[in-house]
């Protein structure tokens, strides 16, 4: 869903879902919200009642120190830092290992959009590896 913000061209910022993925056993659905910076994991064993079971903040346009601020009392998250390097952009392309234990995620969407929304990506995006809890 969109988030209410200030410092953005509109009063609400869309997530811009750039990729979705269902694991091999059809238990989990993964969604990359490129603009918000969220990687979401839903349990879809009951497809009529999906449950959010995991969330990773990977940067995005709504971080502490950015011009965009959440309103309605929500706190802006910290920028993701891996091995001393700030991760700019949000989760874009997803690839889950065949055993469902590792998720590979890139942060660059399309260079023209990267330059507009994440100028820090002018040097290139990142490829990240996350361990996945595929049992709980």
Short mmCIF file of N, CA and C in Angstrom, two decimals, residues 8-91:
data_model
loop_
_atom_site.label_atom_id
_atom_site.label_comp_id
_atom_site.label_asym_id
_atom_site.label_seq_id
_atom_site.Cartn_x
_atom_site.Cartn_y
_atom_site.Cartn_z
N UNK A 8 7.73 14.71 -0.75
CA UNK A 8 7.59 13.92 -1.98
C UNK A 8 6.67 14.70 -2.91
N UNK A 9 6.67 14.43 -4.17
CA UNK A 9 5.86 15.18 -5.11
C UNK A 9 4.36 14.94 -4.93
N UNK A 10 3.98 13.87 -4.26
CA UNK A 10 2.58 13.55 -3.98
C UNK A 10 2.41 13.34 -2.48
N UNK A 11 1.18 13.42 -1.97
CA UNK A 11 0.98 13.20 -0.53
C UNK A 11 1.15 11.73 -0.11
N UNK A 12 1.11 10.82 -1.06
CA UNK A 12 1.33 9.41 -0.77
C UNK A 12 2.37 8.85 -1.74
N UNK A 13 3.23 7.97 -1.21
CA UNK A 13 4.26 7.35 -2.04
C UNK A 13 3.88 5.89 -2.30
N UNK A 14 3.79 5.49 -3.58
CA UNK A 14 3.49 4.09 -3.88
C UNK A 14 4.71 3.21 -3.62
N UNK A 15 4.47 1.93 -3.43
CA UNK A 15 5.57 0.99 -3.16
C UNK A 15 6.37 0.70 -4.42
N UNK A 16 5.76 0.73 -5.57
CA UNK A 16 6.31 0.28 -6.86
C UNK A 16 6.83 -1.15 -6.72
N UNK A 17 5.90 -2.07 -6.83
CA UNK A 17 6.24 -3.49 -6.77
C UNK A 17 6.94 -3.85 -8.08
N UNK A 18 8.19 -4.24 -7.97
CA UNK A 18 8.99 -4.49 -9.17
C UNK A 18 9.23 -5.97 -9.45
N UNK A 19 8.95 -6.83 -8.48
CA UNK A 19 9.12 -8.25 -8.71
C UNK A 19 8.32 -9.02 -7.67
N UNK A 20 7.79 -10.16 -8.07
CA UNK A 20 7.15 -11.09 -7.14
C UNK A 20 7.68 -12.48 -7.46
N UNK A 21 7.68 -13.34 -6.45
CA UNK A 21 8.22 -14.67 -6.63
C UNK A 21 7.51 -15.62 -5.69
N UNK A 22 7.17 -16.80 -6.15
CA UNK A 22 6.59 -17.83 -5.30
C UNK A 22 7.61 -18.96 -5.20
N UNK A 23 7.86 -19.44 -3.98
CA UNK A 23 8.86 -20.49 -3.81
C UNK A 23 8.37 -21.80 -4.41
N UNK A 24 9.28 -22.74 -4.58
CA UNK A 24 9.00 -23.99 -5.28
C UNK A 24 7.88 -24.81 -4.64
N UNK A 25 7.73 -24.74 -3.31
CA UNK A 25 6.69 -25.54 -2.65
C UNK A 25 5.39 -24.75 -2.47
N UNK A 26 5.30 -23.58 -3.07
CA UNK A 26 4.09 -22.74 -3.02
C UNK A 26 3.70 -22.30 -1.61
N UNK A 27 4.65 -22.29 -0.69
CA UNK A 27 4.34 -21.89 0.69
C UNK A 27 4.48 -20.38 0.88
N UNK A 28 5.47 -19.77 0.22
CA UNK A 28 5.75 -18.35 0.44
C UNK A 28 5.70 -17.55 -0.86
N UNK A 29 5.24 -16.33 -0.73
CA UNK A 29 5.25 -15.33 -1.79
C UNK A 29 6.18 -14.22 -1.35
N UNK A 30 7.08 -13.79 -2.23
CA UNK A 30 8.02 -12.70 -1.94
C UNK A 30 7.68 -11.53 -2.85
N UNK A 31 7.69 -10.33 -2.28
CA UNK A 31 7.36 -9.12 -3.03
C UNK A 31 8.45 -8.08 -2.78
N UNK A 32 8.96 -7.51 -3.87
CA UNK A 32 9.93 -6.42 -3.72
C UNK A 32 9.22 -5.08 -3.94
N UNK A 33 9.29 -4.23 -2.96
CA UNK A 33 8.70 -2.88 -3.01
C UNK A 33 9.85 -1.90 -3.21
N UNK A 34 10.16 -1.63 -4.47
CA UNK A 34 11.38 -0.91 -4.83
C UNK A 34 11.46 0.49 -4.24
N UNK A 35 10.40 1.24 -4.28
CA UNK A 35 10.46 2.63 -3.81
C UNK A 35 10.46 2.71 -2.28
N UNK A 36 9.65 1.89 -1.61
CA UNK A 36 9.64 1.88 -0.15
C UNK A 36 10.89 1.22 0.43
N UNK A 37 11.51 0.32 -0.32
CA UNK A 37 12.70 -0.36 0.16
C UNK A 37 12.42 -1.63 0.94
N UNK A 38 11.23 -2.20 0.81
CA UNK A 38 10.85 -3.38 1.58
C UNK A 38 10.89 -4.65 0.73
N UNK A 39 11.42 -5.71 1.31
CA UNK A 39 11.30 -7.06 0.76
C UNK A 39 10.38 -7.81 1.70
N UNK A 40 9.23 -8.24 1.20
CA UNK A 40 8.19 -8.85 2.03
C UNK A 40 8.06 -10.34 1.75
N UNK A 41 7.82 -11.11 2.81
CA UNK A 41 7.57 -12.54 2.70
C UNK A 41 6.19 -12.83 3.27
N UNK A 42 5.33 -13.45 2.47
CA UNK A 42 3.98 -13.82 2.91
C UNK A 42 3.84 -15.34 2.88
N UNK A 43 3.23 -15.90 3.92
CA UNK A 43 2.84 -17.30 3.91
C UNK A 43 1.53 -17.38 3.14
N UNK A 44 1.52 -18.17 2.06
CA UNK A 44 0.32 -18.27 1.22
C UNK A 44 -0.23 -19.70 1.18
N UNK A 45 0.04 -20.46 2.25
CA UNK A 45 -0.51 -21.82 2.29
C UNK A 45 -2.03 -21.77 2.21
N UNK A 46 -2.63 -20.76 2.84
CA UNK A 46 -4.05 -20.49 2.66
C UNK A 46 -4.13 -19.27 1.74
N UNK A 47 -4.31 -19.47 0.43
CA UNK A 47 -4.24 -18.35 -0.51
C UNK A 47 -5.31 -17.28 -0.30
N UNK A 48 -6.35 -17.61 0.44
CA UNK A 48 -7.40 -16.63 0.72
C UNK A 48 -7.09 -15.81 1.97
N UNK A 49 -6.03 -16.17 2.69
CA UNK A 49 -5.65 -15.47 3.91
C UNK A 49 -4.11 -15.40 4.01
N UNK A 50 -3.47 -14.65 3.11
CA UNK A 50 -2.00 -14.54 3.20
C UNK A 50 -1.58 -13.82 4.48
N UNK A 51 -0.47 -14.28 5.07
CA UNK A 51 0.05 -13.69 6.31
C UNK A 51 1.46 -13.18 6.08
N UNK A 52 1.71 -11.93 6.49
CA UNK A 52 3.06 -11.38 6.43
C UNK A 52 3.91 -12.11 7.47
N UNK A 53 4.97 -12.80 7.02
CA UNK A 53 5.81 -13.57 7.94
C UNK A 53 7.24 -13.05 8.00
N UNK A 54 7.60 -12.13 7.12
CA UNK A 54 8.95 -11.59 7.14
C UNK A 54 9.04 -10.29 6.37
N UNK A 55 9.97 -9.44 6.82
CA UNK A 55 10.16 -8.14 6.15
C UNK A 55 11.61 -7.71 6.36
N UNK A 56 12.25 -7.30 5.27
CA UNK A 56 13.60 -6.74 5.34
C UNK A 56 13.55 -5.34 4.75
N UNK A 57 14.08 -4.38 5.49
CA UNK A 57 14.23 -3.01 4.98
C UNK A 57 15.58 -2.92 4.30
N UNK A 58 15.57 -2.55 3.03
CA UNK A 58 16.80 -2.50 2.25
C UNK A 58 17.17 -1.10 1.79
N UNK A 59 16.72 -0.12 2.43
CA UNK A 59 16.99 1.24 1.95
C UNK A 59 15.71 1.87 1.49
N UNK A 60 15.60 2.12 0.21
CA UNK A 60 14.40 2.77 -0.29
C UNK A 60 14.48 4.28 -0.15
N UNK A 61 13.43 4.95 -0.56
CA UNK A 61 13.40 6.42 -0.56
C UNK A 61 12.97 7.00 0.78
N UNK A 62 12.49 6.15 1.69
CA UNK A 62 12.01 6.63 2.99
C UNK A 62 12.96 6.15 4.07
N UNK A 63 14.05 6.86 4.25
CA UNK A 63 15.04 6.51 5.28
C UNK A 63 15.38 7.75 6.09
N UNK A 64 15.87 7.52 7.30
CA UNK A 64 16.34 8.64 8.11
C UNK A 64 17.41 9.38 7.33
N UNK A 65 17.30 10.70 7.32
CA UNK A 65 18.26 11.53 6.60
C UNK A 65 17.84 11.87 5.18
N UNK A 66 16.79 11.22 4.66
CA UNK A 66 16.34 11.57 3.31
C UNK A 66 15.33 12.71 3.39
N UNK A 67 15.04 13.31 2.26
CA UNK A 67 14.09 14.43 2.22
C UNK A 67 12.65 13.96 2.44
N UNK A 68 12.38 12.69 2.20
CA UNK A 68 11.03 12.15 2.34
C UNK A 68 10.83 11.66 3.77
N UNK A 69 9.76 12.12 4.40
CA UNK A 69 9.46 11.75 5.79
C UNK A 69 8.08 11.11 5.86
N UNK A 70 7.98 10.07 6.65
CA UNK A 70 6.69 9.45 6.92
C UNK A 70 5.89 10.36 7.86
N UNK A 71 4.58 10.38 7.67
CA UNK A 71 3.74 11.14 8.59
C UNK A 71 2.79 10.17 9.30
N UNK A 72 1.94 10.68 10.13
CA UNK A 72 1.03 9.86 10.95
C UNK A 72 1.78 9.09 12.03
N UNK A 73 2.88 9.65 12.53
CA UNK A 73 3.58 9.06 13.67
C UNK A 73 4.52 7.91 13.34
N UNK A 74 4.60 7.50 12.10
CA UNK A 74 5.51 6.41 11.74
C UNK A 74 6.96 6.91 11.75
N UNK A 75 7.86 6.05 12.17
CA UNK A 75 9.28 6.38 12.18
C UNK A 75 9.92 5.96 10.85
N UNK A 76 10.75 6.83 10.31
CA UNK A 76 11.52 6.45 9.11
C UNK A 76 12.61 5.48 9.53
N UNK A 77 12.79 4.40 8.78
CA UNK A 77 13.81 3.41 9.15
C UNK A 77 15.22 3.89 8.85
N UNK A 78 16.18 3.24 9.46
CA UNK A 78 17.60 3.51 9.20
C UNK A 78 17.96 2.99 7.81
N UNK A 79 18.96 3.59 7.21
CA UNK A 79 19.50 3.10 5.94
C UNK A 79 20.20 1.77 6.19
N UNK A 80 20.01 0.79 5.33
CA UNK A 80 20.68 -0.50 5.46
C UNK A 80 22.16 -0.32 5.16
N UNK A 81 23.00 -0.85 6.05
CA UNK A 81 24.45 -0.81 5.87
C UNK A 81 24.97 -2.24 5.95
N UNK A 82 25.73 -2.65 4.94
CA UNK A 82 26.30 -4.00 4.89
C UNK A 82 27.81 -3.87 4.77
N UNK A 83 28.53 -4.43 5.73
CA UNK A 83 30.00 -4.36 5.74
C UNK A 83 30.50 -2.93 5.58
N UNK A 84 29.83 -1.99 6.23
CA UNK A 84 30.24 -0.60 6.20
C UNK A 84 29.80 0.18 4.97
N UNK A 85 29.04 -0.45 4.08
CA UNK A 85 28.60 0.20 2.85
C UNK A 85 27.09 0.44 2.91
N UNK A 86 26.66 1.69 2.72
CA UNK A 86 25.23 2.00 2.68
C UNK A 86 24.63 1.44 1.40
N UNK A 87 23.49 0.77 1.55
CA UNK A 87 22.79 0.21 0.40
C UNK A 87 21.74 1.20 -0.05
N UNK A 88 21.89 1.69 -1.27
CA UNK A 88 20.94 2.65 -1.84
C UNK A 88 20.02 1.93 -2.81
N UNK A 89 18.87 2.52 -3.03
CA UNK A 89 17.87 1.89 -3.87
C UNK A 89 17.02 0.96 -3.02
N UNK A 90 16.15 0.24 -3.67
CA UNK A 90 15.30 -0.71 -2.97
C UNK A 90 15.40 -2.06 -3.64
N UNK A 91 14.76 -3.07 -3.06
CA UNK A 91 14.84 -4.40 -3.66
C UNK A 91 14.15 -4.41 -5.02
#
